[in-house]
Short mmCIF file of C-alpha atoms and ligand atoms in Angstrom, two decimals:
data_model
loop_
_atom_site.label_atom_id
_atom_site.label_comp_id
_atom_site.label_asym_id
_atom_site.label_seq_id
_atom_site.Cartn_x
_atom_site.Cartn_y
_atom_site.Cartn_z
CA UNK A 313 0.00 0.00 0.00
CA UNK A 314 1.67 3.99 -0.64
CA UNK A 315 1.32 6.45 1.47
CA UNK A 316 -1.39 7.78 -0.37
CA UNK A 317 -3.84 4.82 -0.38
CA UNK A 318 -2.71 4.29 3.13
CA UNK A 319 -4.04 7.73 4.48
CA UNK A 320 -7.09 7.88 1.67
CA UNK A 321 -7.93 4.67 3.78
CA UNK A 322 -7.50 6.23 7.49
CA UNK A 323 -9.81 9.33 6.20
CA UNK A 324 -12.64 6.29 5.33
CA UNK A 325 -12.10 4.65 8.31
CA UNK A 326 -12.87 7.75 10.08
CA UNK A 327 -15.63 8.52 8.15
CA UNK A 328 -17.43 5.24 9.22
CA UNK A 329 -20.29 5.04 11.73
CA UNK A 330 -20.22 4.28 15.39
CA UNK A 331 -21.11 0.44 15.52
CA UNK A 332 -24.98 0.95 17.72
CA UNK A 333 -25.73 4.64 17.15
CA UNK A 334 -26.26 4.93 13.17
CA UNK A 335 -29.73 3.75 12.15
CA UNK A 336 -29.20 -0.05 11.05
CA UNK A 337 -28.53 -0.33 7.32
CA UNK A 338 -30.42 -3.33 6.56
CA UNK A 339 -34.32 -3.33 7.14
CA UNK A 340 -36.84 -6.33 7.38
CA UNK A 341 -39.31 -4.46 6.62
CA UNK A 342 -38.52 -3.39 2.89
CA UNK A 343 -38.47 0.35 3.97
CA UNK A 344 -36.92 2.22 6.74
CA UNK A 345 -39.48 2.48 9.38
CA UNK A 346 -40.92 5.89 10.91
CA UNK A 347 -42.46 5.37 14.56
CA UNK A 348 -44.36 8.78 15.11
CA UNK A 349 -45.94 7.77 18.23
CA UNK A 350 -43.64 6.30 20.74
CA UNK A 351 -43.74 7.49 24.41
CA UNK A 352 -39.69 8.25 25.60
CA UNK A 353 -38.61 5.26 28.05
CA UNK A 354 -36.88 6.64 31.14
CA UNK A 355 -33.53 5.48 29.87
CA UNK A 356 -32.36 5.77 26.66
CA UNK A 357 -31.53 2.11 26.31
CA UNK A 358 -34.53 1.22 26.55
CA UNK A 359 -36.09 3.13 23.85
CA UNK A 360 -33.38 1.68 21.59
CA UNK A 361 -34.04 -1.40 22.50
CA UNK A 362 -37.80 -0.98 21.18
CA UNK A 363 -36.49 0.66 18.09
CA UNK A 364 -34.01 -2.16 17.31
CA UNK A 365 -35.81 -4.65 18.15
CA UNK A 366 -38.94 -3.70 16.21
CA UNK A 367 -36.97 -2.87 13.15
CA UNK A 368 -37.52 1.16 13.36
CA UNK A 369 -35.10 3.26 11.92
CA UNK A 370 -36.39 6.37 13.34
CA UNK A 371 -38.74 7.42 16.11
CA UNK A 372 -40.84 10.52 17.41
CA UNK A 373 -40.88 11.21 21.38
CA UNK A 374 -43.70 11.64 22.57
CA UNK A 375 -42.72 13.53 25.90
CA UNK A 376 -43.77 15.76 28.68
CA UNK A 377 -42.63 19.17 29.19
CA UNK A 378 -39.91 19.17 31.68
CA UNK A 379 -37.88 16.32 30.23
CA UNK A 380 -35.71 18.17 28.04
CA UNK A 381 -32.15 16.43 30.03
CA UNK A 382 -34.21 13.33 29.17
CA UNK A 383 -34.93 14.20 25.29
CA UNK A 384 -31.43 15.33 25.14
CA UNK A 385 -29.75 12.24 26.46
CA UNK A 386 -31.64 9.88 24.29
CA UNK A 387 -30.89 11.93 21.12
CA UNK A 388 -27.29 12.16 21.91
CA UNK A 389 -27.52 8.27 22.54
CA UNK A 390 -28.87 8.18 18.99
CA UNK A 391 -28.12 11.02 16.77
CA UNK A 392 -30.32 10.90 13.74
CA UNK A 393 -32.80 8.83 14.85
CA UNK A 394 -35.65 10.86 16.85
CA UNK A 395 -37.45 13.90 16.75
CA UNK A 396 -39.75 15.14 19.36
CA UNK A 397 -42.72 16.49 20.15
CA UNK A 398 -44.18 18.18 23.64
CA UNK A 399 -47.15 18.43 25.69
CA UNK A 400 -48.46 19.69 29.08
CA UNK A 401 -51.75 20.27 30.73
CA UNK A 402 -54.11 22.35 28.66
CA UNK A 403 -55.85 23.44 30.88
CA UNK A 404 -53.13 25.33 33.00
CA UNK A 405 -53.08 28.90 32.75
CA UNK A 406 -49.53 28.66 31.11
CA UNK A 407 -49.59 26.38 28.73
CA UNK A 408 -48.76 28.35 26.20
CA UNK A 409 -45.41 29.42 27.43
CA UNK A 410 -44.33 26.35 28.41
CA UNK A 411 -44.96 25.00 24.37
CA UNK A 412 -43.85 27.89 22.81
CA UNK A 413 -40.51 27.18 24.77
CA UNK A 414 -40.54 23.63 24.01
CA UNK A 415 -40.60 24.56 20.33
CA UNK A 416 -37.79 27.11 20.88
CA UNK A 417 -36.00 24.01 22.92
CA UNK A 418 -36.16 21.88 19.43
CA UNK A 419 -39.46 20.19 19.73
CA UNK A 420 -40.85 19.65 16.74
CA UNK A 421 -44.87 19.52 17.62
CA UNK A 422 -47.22 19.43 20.23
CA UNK A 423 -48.32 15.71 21.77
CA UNK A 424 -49.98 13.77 22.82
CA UNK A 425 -52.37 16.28 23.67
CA UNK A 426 -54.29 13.93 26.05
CA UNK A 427 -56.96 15.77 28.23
CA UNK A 428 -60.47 15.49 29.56
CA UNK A 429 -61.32 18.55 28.05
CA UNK A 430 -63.85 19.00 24.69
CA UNK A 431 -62.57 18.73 21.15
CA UNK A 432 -63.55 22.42 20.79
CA UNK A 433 -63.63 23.50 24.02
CA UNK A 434 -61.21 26.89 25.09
CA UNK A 435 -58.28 24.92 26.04
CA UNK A 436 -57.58 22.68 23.02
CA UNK A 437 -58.29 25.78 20.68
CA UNK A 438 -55.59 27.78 22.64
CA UNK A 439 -53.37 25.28 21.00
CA UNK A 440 -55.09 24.68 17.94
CA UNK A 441 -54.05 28.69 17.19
CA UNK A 442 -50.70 28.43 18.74
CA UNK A 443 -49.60 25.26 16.86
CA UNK A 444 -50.71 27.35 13.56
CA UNK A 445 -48.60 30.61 14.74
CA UNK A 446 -45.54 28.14 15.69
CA UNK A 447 -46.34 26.26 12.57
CA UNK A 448 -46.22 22.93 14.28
CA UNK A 449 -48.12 19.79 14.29
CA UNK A 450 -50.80 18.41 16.99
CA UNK A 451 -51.28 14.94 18.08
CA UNK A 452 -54.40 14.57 19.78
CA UNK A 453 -56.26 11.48 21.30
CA UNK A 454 -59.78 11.30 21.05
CA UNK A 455 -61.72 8.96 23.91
CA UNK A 456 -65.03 8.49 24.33
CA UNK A 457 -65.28 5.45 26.17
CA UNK A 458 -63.35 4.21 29.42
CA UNK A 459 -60.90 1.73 29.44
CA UNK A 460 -60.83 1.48 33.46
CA UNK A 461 -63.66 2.62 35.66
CA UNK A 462 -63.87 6.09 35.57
CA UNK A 463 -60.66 7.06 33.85
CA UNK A 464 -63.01 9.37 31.80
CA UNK A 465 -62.88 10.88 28.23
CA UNK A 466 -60.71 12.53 26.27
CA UNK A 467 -60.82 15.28 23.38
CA UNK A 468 -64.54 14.79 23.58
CA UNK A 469 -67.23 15.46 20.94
CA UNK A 470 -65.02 14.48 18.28
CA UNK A 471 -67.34 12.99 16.23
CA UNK A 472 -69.93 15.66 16.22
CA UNK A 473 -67.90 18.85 16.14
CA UNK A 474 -64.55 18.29 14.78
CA UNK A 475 -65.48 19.54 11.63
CA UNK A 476 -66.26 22.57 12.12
CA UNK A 477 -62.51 22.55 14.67
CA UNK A 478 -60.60 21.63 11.18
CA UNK A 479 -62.62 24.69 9.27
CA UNK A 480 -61.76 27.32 11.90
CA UNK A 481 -58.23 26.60 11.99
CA UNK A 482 -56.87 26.05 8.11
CA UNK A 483 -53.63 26.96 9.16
CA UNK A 484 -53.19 24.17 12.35
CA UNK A 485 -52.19 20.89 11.06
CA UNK A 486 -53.93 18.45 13.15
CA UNK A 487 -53.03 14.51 13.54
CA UNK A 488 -55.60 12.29 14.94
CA UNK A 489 -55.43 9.21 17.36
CA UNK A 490 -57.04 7.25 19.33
CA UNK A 491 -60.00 5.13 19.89
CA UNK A 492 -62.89 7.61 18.88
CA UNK A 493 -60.59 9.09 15.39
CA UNK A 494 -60.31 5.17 14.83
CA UNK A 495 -64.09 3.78 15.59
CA UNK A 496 -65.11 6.92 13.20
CA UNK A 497 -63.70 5.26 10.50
CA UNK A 498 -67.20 3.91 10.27
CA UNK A 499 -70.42 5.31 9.66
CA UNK A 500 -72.33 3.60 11.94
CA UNK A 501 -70.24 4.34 14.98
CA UNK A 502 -72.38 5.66 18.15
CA UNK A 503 -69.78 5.77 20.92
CA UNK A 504 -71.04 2.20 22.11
CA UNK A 505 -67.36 0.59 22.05
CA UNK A 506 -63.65 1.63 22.70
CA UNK A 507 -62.77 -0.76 19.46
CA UNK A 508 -65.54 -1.57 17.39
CA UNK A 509 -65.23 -5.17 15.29
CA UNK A 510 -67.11 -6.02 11.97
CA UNK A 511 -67.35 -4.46 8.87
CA UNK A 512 -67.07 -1.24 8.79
CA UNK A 513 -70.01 1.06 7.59
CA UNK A 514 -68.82 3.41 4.70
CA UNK A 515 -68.59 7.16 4.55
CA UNK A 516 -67.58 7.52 8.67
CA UNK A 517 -66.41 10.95 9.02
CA UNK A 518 -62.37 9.92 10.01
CA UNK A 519 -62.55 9.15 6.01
CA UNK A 520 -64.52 11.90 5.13
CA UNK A 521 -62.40 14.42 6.09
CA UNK A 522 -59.54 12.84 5.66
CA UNK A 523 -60.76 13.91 2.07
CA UNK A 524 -62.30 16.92 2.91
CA UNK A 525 -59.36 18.81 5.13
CA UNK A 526 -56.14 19.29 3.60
CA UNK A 527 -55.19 19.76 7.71
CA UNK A 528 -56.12 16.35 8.81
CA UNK A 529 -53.74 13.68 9.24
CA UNK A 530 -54.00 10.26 10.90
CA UNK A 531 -51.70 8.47 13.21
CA UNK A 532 -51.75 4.74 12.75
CA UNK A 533 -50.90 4.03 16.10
CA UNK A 534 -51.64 1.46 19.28
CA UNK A 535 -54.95 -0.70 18.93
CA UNK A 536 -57.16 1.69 17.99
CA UNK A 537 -55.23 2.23 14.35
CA UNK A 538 -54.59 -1.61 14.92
CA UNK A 539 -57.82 -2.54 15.13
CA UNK A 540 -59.59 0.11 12.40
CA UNK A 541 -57.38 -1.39 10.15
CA UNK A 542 -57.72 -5.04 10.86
CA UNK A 543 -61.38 -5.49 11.14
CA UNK A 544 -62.90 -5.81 7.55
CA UNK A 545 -60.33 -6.72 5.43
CA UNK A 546 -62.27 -5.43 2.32
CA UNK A 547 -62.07 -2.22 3.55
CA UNK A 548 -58.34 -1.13 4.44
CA UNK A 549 -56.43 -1.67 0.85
CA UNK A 550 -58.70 1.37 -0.80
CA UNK A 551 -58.45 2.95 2.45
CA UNK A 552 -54.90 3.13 2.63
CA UNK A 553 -54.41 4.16 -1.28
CA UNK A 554 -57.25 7.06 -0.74
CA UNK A 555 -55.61 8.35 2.26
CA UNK A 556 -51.72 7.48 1.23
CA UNK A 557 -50.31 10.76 1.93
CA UNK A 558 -52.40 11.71 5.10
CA UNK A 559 -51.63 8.75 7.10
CA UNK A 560 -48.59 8.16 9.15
CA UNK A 561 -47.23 4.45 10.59
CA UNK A 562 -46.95 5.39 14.67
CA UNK A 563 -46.67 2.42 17.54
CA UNK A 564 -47.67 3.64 20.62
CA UNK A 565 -46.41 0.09 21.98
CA UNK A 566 -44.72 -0.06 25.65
CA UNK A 567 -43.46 -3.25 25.22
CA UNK A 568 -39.90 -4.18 26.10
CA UNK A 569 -38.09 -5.71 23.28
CA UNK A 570 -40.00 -4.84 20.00
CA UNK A 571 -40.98 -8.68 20.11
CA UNK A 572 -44.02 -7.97 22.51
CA UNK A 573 -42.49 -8.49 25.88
CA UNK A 574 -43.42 -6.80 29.16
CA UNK A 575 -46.76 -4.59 28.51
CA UNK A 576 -47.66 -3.53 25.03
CA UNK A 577 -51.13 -1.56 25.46
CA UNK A 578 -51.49 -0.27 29.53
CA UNK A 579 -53.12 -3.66 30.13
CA UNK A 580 -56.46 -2.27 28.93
CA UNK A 581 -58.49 -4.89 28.57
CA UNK A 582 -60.65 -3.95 25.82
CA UNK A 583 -57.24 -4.00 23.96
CA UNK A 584 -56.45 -7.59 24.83
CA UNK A 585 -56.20 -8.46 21.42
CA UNK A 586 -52.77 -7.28 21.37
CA UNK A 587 -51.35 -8.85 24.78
CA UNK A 588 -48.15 -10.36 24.36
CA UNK A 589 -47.46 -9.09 20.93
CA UNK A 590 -45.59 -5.75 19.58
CA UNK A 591 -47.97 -3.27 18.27
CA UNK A 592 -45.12 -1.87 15.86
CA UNK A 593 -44.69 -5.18 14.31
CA UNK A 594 -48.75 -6.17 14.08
CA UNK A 595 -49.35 -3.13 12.37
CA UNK A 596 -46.18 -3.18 10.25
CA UNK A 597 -47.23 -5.86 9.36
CA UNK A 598 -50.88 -5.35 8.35
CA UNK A 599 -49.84 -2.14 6.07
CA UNK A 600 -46.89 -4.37 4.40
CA UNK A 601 -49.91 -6.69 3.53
CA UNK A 602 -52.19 -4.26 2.38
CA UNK A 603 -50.75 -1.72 0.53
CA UNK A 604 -48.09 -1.63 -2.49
CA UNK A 605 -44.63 -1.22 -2.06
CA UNK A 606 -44.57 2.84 -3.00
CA UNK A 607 -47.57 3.35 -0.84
CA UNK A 608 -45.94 1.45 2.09
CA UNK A 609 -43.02 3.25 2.04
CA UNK A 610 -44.87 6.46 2.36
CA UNK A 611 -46.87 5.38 5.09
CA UNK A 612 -44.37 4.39 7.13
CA UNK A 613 -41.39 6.94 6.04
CA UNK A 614 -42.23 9.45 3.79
CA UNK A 615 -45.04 11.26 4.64
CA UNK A 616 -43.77 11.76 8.50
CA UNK A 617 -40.65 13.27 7.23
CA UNK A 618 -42.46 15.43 4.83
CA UNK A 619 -44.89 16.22 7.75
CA UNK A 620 -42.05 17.12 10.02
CA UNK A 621 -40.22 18.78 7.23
CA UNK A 622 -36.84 16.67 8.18
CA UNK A 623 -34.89 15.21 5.35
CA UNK A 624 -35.48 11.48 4.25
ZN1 ZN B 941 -52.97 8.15 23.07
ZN1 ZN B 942 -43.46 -3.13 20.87
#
């Protein structure tokens, strides 16, 4: 070897990544994977674990405000593989400060916004305008029904005044979760049922205006996405081709290992369906199934990164 080939070498050798912090190469599942909804483990090892084990290249926090040593020791354990997003109590009188300085701190959207308050109550449309003027994202679940006794509802009323939310505020981008977004999928849906089985009922309004509001977006995540998805096979193929740049792959899954260990759903029992298993790799697996390679990739890649405006 000359001296030449000898340092040209050195200068590649540099050059190459950090065995365990670049995103694997390789991917099982035909596409680097985008995880927008996964809740930051205490320790950074652990959320790598889920990621690596699940076969995620990427992942978005889903954090609380006042965890910013947290967000910035799992990033650093990681670089290139998260974003993150924020969220504190709506209802508190300074709410907006604490968000706006979230943003400034790096985060790159609001969520989960999680709250027993209404839809389009006050509180929710403080953030609906600030999320517009910070020109951010919102992740917001949407409960109707109880999973415990009396853990109460959240982002109420979805069903019958969202619409009129997504009209007032063109400018808010707003992604949707949860069990009442999900159920809506069909028409027939009358808040009887956290997850609603069968066939589902055409024209529900999730898929309306999914159609209708270019400021709608869906998050694929935990059972409820799971289970919309799932339940009449006939149903999710079109679904996912109508809807193939508004919807976004997210897990939501606390398991351990990305292999379904530990607790993947709370232990809610409606949600026992998924007990024991990975909710990343159930759903992965039920888009891979149902949708085309380009519209899979989007799905689970593309359309978070255009969302988030980050480079793919
Ligand atoms: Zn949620
Ligand atoms: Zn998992």
């Amino acid at each position: 070897m000359n001296r030449r080939t000898f340092l040209e070498g050195v200068a590649a050798a540099a050059a190459l990544p950090i065995l365990g912090r670049q995103a694997p190469a390789a991917n099982e599942w035909g596409s680097p994977v985008f995880d927008l909804h996964f809740h930051m483990r205490p320790q950074p090892p652990a959320t790598l674990a889920h990621l690596d084990g699940a076969g995620v290249t990427k992942a978005n926090l889903l954090t609380r405000a006042g965890s910013l040593e947290q967000v910035k020791a799992t990033m650093g354990a990681a670089p290139d593989r998260f974003t993150w997003f924020a969220s504190y109590d709506v209802s508190k009188p300074d709410a907006e400060q604490v968000l706006t300085q979230a943003v400034k701190d790096g985060a790159q959207g609001f969520g989960e916004l999680k709250f027993h308050v209404a839809a389009d109550g006050p509180e929710l449309r403080r953030m609906y305008a600030l999320a517009a003027d910070l020109r951010v994202p919102l992740l917001i679940h949407f409960q109707e029904v109880d999973h415990f006794p009396n853990e109460g509802t959240w982002a109420t009323g979805y069903a019958k005044t969202f619409a009129a939310v997504l009209k007032a505020h063109p400018k808010t981008t707003f992604i949707g979760h949860a069990d009442a977004f999900w159920a809506n999928v069909s028409a027939d849906y009358r808040n009887e049922a956290s997850y609603p089985s069968g066939p589902i009922a055409r024209g529900g309004v999730t898929d309306t205006w999914l159609g209708e509001f270019p400021n709608l977006f869906a998050d694929m995540s935990a059972n409820s996405g799971n289970n919309a998805l799932s339940r009449d096979p006939g149903f999710t193929p079109d679904f996912l081709k109508r809807h193939q740049d508004k919807l976004l792959f997210g897990s939501d899954c606390g398991c351990a290992d990305g292999h379904g260990a530990g607790v993947s759903q709370g232990n809610n029992p409606a949600a026992s369906r998924l007990a024991g298993k990975c909710v990343a790799r159930e759903t992965l697996t039920v888009l891979k199934k149902a949708a085309p390679p380009e519209v899979f990739q989007k799905l689970v890649w593309g359309n978070a990164h255009k969302l988030l405006k980050i480079p793919a």
